[in-house]
Amino acid sequence: MLSYSTDKPLLILLRSLARLIDLILLYWGFGLFYSWINRNNSMAYDRLFNGIQEMGYYLPICMLYVPIMESITKGFTVGKFICRIKVRKFLGLDITPKEAFLRWTGGVLDFVCTLGLAAIISAIISEKTQRLGDRLAKTIVERV
């Protein structure tokens, strides 16, 4: 179990690192996706329109990566697994797809609207390093 008073800065750092790893993975995945889409494209085309169109194909994957991974793996994403942290309910139980979706809803507000600043401030202020999504879903992130 995590001692929140002594490990709080470490947990915030691990959560940030896990998020960065997931974003790098998604960026790399988009590069592969983009290369695959354009593999047979040898003639000139409107690059801006095609780029926007291709982002439209890939954006749902990026948006749903976290809730789907956390639902399937019971609290992990690739970044969380590498950093050895896991999302759990308060009583130590595994999260359900409902909690994963609620965390994602809060994550949209935490990360998209404030570029992550709200998530960091919320985790620092919270006794158990919870961000808005964790509070909505009544979950915590712990070291494993």
PDB file of C-alpha atoms in Angstrom:
ATOM      1  CA  MET A   1       0.000   0.000   0.000  1.00  0.00           C
ATOM      2  CA  LEU A   2       1.098   3.531  -0.680  1.00  0.00           C
ATOM      3  CA  SER A   3       2.027   5.949   2.069  1.00  0.00           C
ATOM      4  CA  TYR A   4       0.440   9.080   0.641  1.00  0.00           C
ATOM      5  CA  SER A   5       2.346  11.549   2.788  1.00  0.00           C
ATOM      6  CA  THR A   6       5.842  10.365   1.811  1.00  0.00           C
ATOM      7  CA  ASP A   7       5.291   8.997  -1.705  1.00  0.00           C
ATOM      8  CA  LYS A   8       3.028  11.742  -3.062  1.00  0.00           C
ATOM      9  CA  PRO A   9       5.708  13.555  -5.140  1.00  0.00           C
ATOM     10  CA  LEU A  10       6.957  10.229  -6.509  1.00  0.00           C
ATOM     11  CA  LEU A  11       3.438   9.135  -7.446  1.00  0.00           C
ATOM     12  CA  ILE A  12       2.741  12.432  -9.233  1.00  0.00           C
ATOM     13  CA  LEU A  13       6.017  12.019 -11.130  1.00  0.00           C
ATOM     14  CA  LEU A  14       5.189   8.408 -12.052  1.00  0.00           C
ATOM     15  CA  ARG A  15       1.703   9.403 -13.224  1.00  0.00           C
ATOM     16  CA  SER A  16       3.193  12.146 -15.407  1.00  0.00           C
ATOM     17  CA  LEU A  17       5.812   9.773 -16.816  1.00  0.00           C
ATOM     18  CA  ALA A  18       3.159   7.130 -17.552  1.00  0.00           C
ATOM     19  CA  ARG A  19       1.088   9.750 -19.395  1.00  0.00           C
ATOM     20  CA  LEU A  20       4.140  10.796 -21.419  1.00  0.00           C
ATOM     21  CA  ILE A  21       4.871   7.174 -22.370  1.00  0.00           C
ATOM     22  CA  ASP A  22       1.265   6.705 -23.512  1.00  0.00           C
ATOM     23  CA  LEU A  23       1.393   9.910 -25.579  1.00  0.00           C
ATOM     24  CA  ILE A  24       4.665   8.822 -27.220  1.00  0.00           C
ATOM     25  CA  LEU A  25       3.097   5.442 -28.016  1.00  0.00           C
ATOM     26  CA  LEU A  26       0.051   7.134 -29.579  1.00  0.00           C
ATOM     27  CA  TYR A  27       2.287   9.509 -31.564  1.00  0.00           C
ATOM     28  CA  TRP A  28       4.311   6.563 -32.860  1.00  0.00           C
ATOM     29  CA  GLY A  29       1.079   4.722 -33.675  1.00  0.00           C
ATOM     30  CA  PHE A  30      -0.177   7.709 -35.653  1.00  0.00           C
ATOM     31  CA  GLY A  31       3.058   7.726 -37.649  1.00  0.00           C
ATOM     32  CA  LEU A  32       2.538   4.075 -38.566  1.00  0.00           C
ATOM     33  CA  PHE A  33      -1.129   4.710 -39.349  1.00  0.00           C
ATOM     34  CA  TYR A  34      -0.280   7.727 -41.516  1.00  0.00           C
ATOM     35  CA  SER A  35       2.394   5.755 -43.401  1.00  0.00           C
ATOM     36  CA  TRP A  36      -0.026   2.896 -43.997  1.00  0.00           C
ATOM     37  CA  ILE A  37      -2.791   5.217 -45.275  1.00  0.00           C
ATOM     38  CA  ASN A  38      -0.402   6.953 -47.696  1.00  0.00           C
ATOM     39  CA  ARG A  39       1.559   3.888 -48.836  1.00  0.00           C
ATOM     40  CA  ASN A  40       0.167   3.932 -52.404  1.00  0.00           C
ATOM     41  CA  ASN A  41      -0.179   7.680 -52.776  1.00  0.00           C
ATOM     42  CA  SER A  42       2.131   8.717 -55.609  1.00  0.00           C
ATOM     43  CA  MET A  43       0.161  11.610 -57.116  1.00  0.00           C
ATOM     44  CA  ALA A  44      -0.301  15.156 -55.842  1.00  0.00           C
ATOM     45  CA  TYR A  45      -3.221  15.846 -53.529  1.00  0.00           C
ATOM     46  CA  ASP A  46      -4.509  18.469 -51.167  1.00  0.00           C
ATOM     47  CA  ARG A  47      -2.288  17.759 -48.157  1.00  0.00           C
ATOM     48  CA  LEU A  48      -4.233  19.877 -45.669  1.00  0.00           C
ATOM     49  CA  PHE A  49      -7.561  18.224 -46.455  1.00  0.00           C
ATOM     50  CA  ASN A  50      -6.079  14.737 -46.399  1.00  0.00           C
ATOM     51  CA  GLY A  51      -4.230  15.447 -43.148  1.00  0.00           C
ATOM     52  CA  ILE A  52      -7.419  16.618 -41.462  1.00  0.00           C
ATOM     53  CA  GLN A  53      -9.287  13.628 -42.852  1.00  0.00           C
ATOM     54  CA  GLU A  54      -6.623  11.198 -41.591  1.00  0.00           C
ATOM     55  CA  MET A  55      -6.646  12.817 -38.145  1.00  0.00           C
ATOM     56  CA  GLY A  56     -10.405  12.249 -38.128  1.00  0.00           C
ATOM     57  CA  TYR A  57      -9.771   8.534 -38.584  1.00  0.00           C
ATOM     58  CA  TYR A  58      -7.128   8.338 -35.865  1.00  0.00           C
ATOM     59  CA  LEU A  59      -8.540  10.760 -33.270  1.00  0.00           C
ATOM     60  CA  PRO A  60     -11.125   8.292 -31.885  1.00  0.00           C
ATOM     61  CA  ILE A  61      -8.312   5.799 -31.283  1.00  0.00           C
ATOM     62  CA  CYS A  62      -6.364   8.430 -29.336  1.00  0.00           C
ATOM     63  CA  MET A  63      -9.395   9.548 -27.358  1.00  0.00           C
ATOM     64  CA  LEU A  64     -10.538   6.051 -26.405  1.00  0.00           C
ATOM     65  CA  TYR A  65      -7.114   4.476 -25.786  1.00  0.00           C
ATOM     66  CA  VAL A  66      -7.069   5.132 -22.031  1.00  0.00           C
ATOM     67  CA  PRO A  67     -10.595   3.977 -21.084  1.00  0.00           C
ATOM     68  CA  ILE A  68     -10.395   0.905 -23.314  1.00  0.00           C
ATOM     69  CA  MET A  69      -6.944  -0.126 -22.039  1.00  0.00           C
ATOM     70  CA  GLU A  70      -7.891   0.490 -18.401  1.00  0.00           C
ATOM     71  CA  SER A  71     -11.086  -1.555 -18.870  1.00  0.00           C
ATOM     72  CA  ILE A  72      -9.361  -4.485 -20.568  1.00  0.00           C
ATOM     73  CA  THR A  73      -6.325  -4.613 -18.261  1.00  0.00           C
ATOM     74  CA  LYS A  74      -8.187  -3.706 -15.051  1.00  0.00           C
ATOM     75  CA  GLY A  75      -6.403  -0.421 -14.418  1.00  0.00           C
ATOM     76  CA  PHE A  76      -3.289  -0.360 -16.585  1.00  0.00           C
ATOM     77  CA  THR A  77      -2.212   1.406 -19.754  1.00  0.00           C
ATOM     78  CA  VAL A  78       1.158   0.685 -21.347  1.00  0.00           C
ATOM     79  CA  GLY A  79       2.644   3.712 -19.553  1.00  0.00           C
ATOM     80  CA  LYS A  80       1.146   2.750 -16.197  1.00  0.00           C
ATOM     81  CA  PHE A  81       2.415  -0.813 -16.589  1.00  0.00           C
ATOM     82  CA  ILE A  82       5.955   0.386 -17.333  1.00  0.00           C
ATOM     83  CA  CYS A  83       5.845   2.800 -14.364  1.00  0.00           C
ATOM     84  CA  ARG A  84       4.337   0.092 -12.115  1.00  0.00           C
ATOM     85  CA  ILE A  85       1.233   2.067 -11.148  1.00  0.00           C
ATOM     86  CA  LYS A  86      -2.387   0.968 -11.369  1.00  0.00           C
ATOM     87  CA  VAL A  87      -5.845   2.520 -11.100  1.00  0.00           C
ATOM     88  CA  ARG A  88      -8.009   0.976  -8.385  1.00  0.00           C
ATOM     89  CA  LYS A  89     -11.182   1.667  -6.491  1.00  0.00           C
ATOM     90  CA  PHE A  90     -10.736   2.975  -2.947  1.00  0.00           C
ATOM     91  CA  LEU A  91     -11.091  -0.489  -1.423  1.00  0.00           C
ATOM     92  CA  GLY A  92      -8.382  -1.948  -3.659  1.00  0.00           C
ATOM     93  CA  LEU A  93     -10.780  -3.567  -6.129  1.00  0.00           C
ATOM     94  CA  ASP A  94     -10.189  -3.508  -9.887  1.00  0.00           C
ATOM     95  CA  ILE A  95     -11.955  -0.800 -11.843  1.00  0.00           C
ATOM     96  CA  THR A  96     -14.859  -1.501 -14.184  1.00  0.00           C
ATOM     97  CA  PRO A  97     -15.475   0.000 -17.633  1.00  0.00           C
ATOM     98  CA  LYS A  98     -17.808   2.499 -15.943  1.00  0.00           C
ATOM     99  CA  GLU A  99     -15.014   3.857 -13.725  1.00  0.00           C
ATOM    100  CA  ALA A 100     -12.604   3.906 -16.667  1.00  0.00           C
ATOM    101  CA  PHE A 101     -15.082   5.989 -18.668  1.00  0.00           C
ATOM    102  CA  LEU A 102     -15.683   8.389 -15.753  1.00  0.00           C
ATOM    103  CA  ARG A 103     -11.919   8.837 -15.318  1.00  0.00           C
ATOM    104  CA  TRP A 104     -11.625   9.531 -19.052  1.00  0.00           C
ATOM    105  CA  THR A 105     -14.408  12.137 -18.859  1.00  0.00           C
ATOM    106  CA  GLY A 106     -12.498  13.947 -16.128  1.00  0.00           C
ATOM    107  CA  GLY A 107      -9.297  13.504 -18.121  1.00  0.00           C
ATOM    108  CA  VAL A 108     -10.774  15.406 -21.028  1.00  0.00           C
ATOM    109  CA  LEU A 109     -11.309  18.351 -18.682  1.00  0.00           C
ATOM    110  CA  ASP A 110      -7.950  17.880 -16.941  1.00  0.00           C
ATOM    111  CA  PHE A 111      -5.764  17.504 -20.009  1.00  0.00           C
ATOM    112  CA  VAL A 112      -7.553  18.843 -23.074  1.00  0.00           C
ATOM    113  CA  CYS A 113      -9.063  22.000 -21.598  1.00  0.00           C
ATOM    114  CA  THR A 114      -6.099  22.983 -19.392  1.00  0.00           C
ATOM    115  CA  LEU A 115      -3.179  21.152 -21.068  1.00  0.00           C
ATOM    116  CA  GLY A 116      -2.609  19.072 -17.935  1.00  0.00           C
ATOM    117  CA  LEU A 117      -2.283  21.958 -15.499  1.00  0.00           C
ATOM    118  CA  ALA A 118      -5.574  21.132 -13.765  1.00  0.00           C
ATOM    119  CA  ALA A 119      -4.492  17.499 -13.373  1.00  0.00           C
ATOM    120  CA  ILE A 120      -1.213  18.459 -11.709  1.00  0.00           C
ATOM    121  CA  ILE A 121      -2.788  21.044  -9.400  1.00  0.00           C
ATOM    122  CA  SER A 122      -5.616  18.670  -8.484  1.00  0.00           C
ATOM    123  CA  ALA A 123      -3.156  15.860  -7.681  1.00  0.00           C
ATOM    124  CA  ILE A 124      -1.009  18.169  -5.543  1.00  0.00           C
ATOM    125  CA  ILE A 125      -3.986  19.511  -3.592  1.00  0.00           C
ATOM    126  CA  SER A 126      -5.657  16.123  -3.123  1.00  0.00           C
ATOM    127  CA  GLU A 127      -4.677  14.028  -0.123  1.00  0.00           C
ATOM    128  CA  LYS A 128      -4.559  10.873  -2.270  1.00  0.00           C
ATOM    129  CA  THR A 129      -3.148  12.501  -5.441  1.00  0.00           C
ATOM    130  CA  GLN A 130      -6.488  12.315  -7.218  1.00  0.00           C
ATOM    131  CA  ARG A 131      -7.183  14.360 -10.312  1.00  0.00           C
ATOM    132  CA  LEU A 132     -10.699  15.333 -11.394  1.00  0.00           C
ATOM    133  CA  GLY A 133     -11.307  12.062 -13.247  1.00  0.00           C
ATOM    134  CA  ASP A 134     -10.325  10.039 -10.176  1.00  0.00           C
ATOM    135  CA  ARG A 135     -12.723  12.022  -8.025  1.00  0.00           C
ATOM    136  CA  LEU A 136     -15.579  11.495 -10.480  1.00  0.00           C
ATOM    137  CA  ALA A 137     -14.940   7.749 -10.626  1.00  0.00           C
ATOM    138  CA  LYS A 138     -13.996   7.377  -6.931  1.00  0.00           C
ATOM    139  CA  THR A 139     -10.673   5.783  -7.862  1.00  0.00           C
ATOM    140  CA  ILE A 140      -7.043   6.172  -6.851  1.00  0.00           C
ATOM    141  CA  VAL A 141      -3.747   5.425  -8.578  1.00  0.00           C
ATOM    142  CA  GLU A 142      -1.346   3.296  -6.537  1.00  0.00           C
ATOM    143  CA  ARG A 143       2.090   1.808  -6.998  1.00  0.00           C
ATOM    144  CA  VAL A 144       2.088  -1.909  -7.640  1.00  0.00           C
TER     145      VAL A 144
END
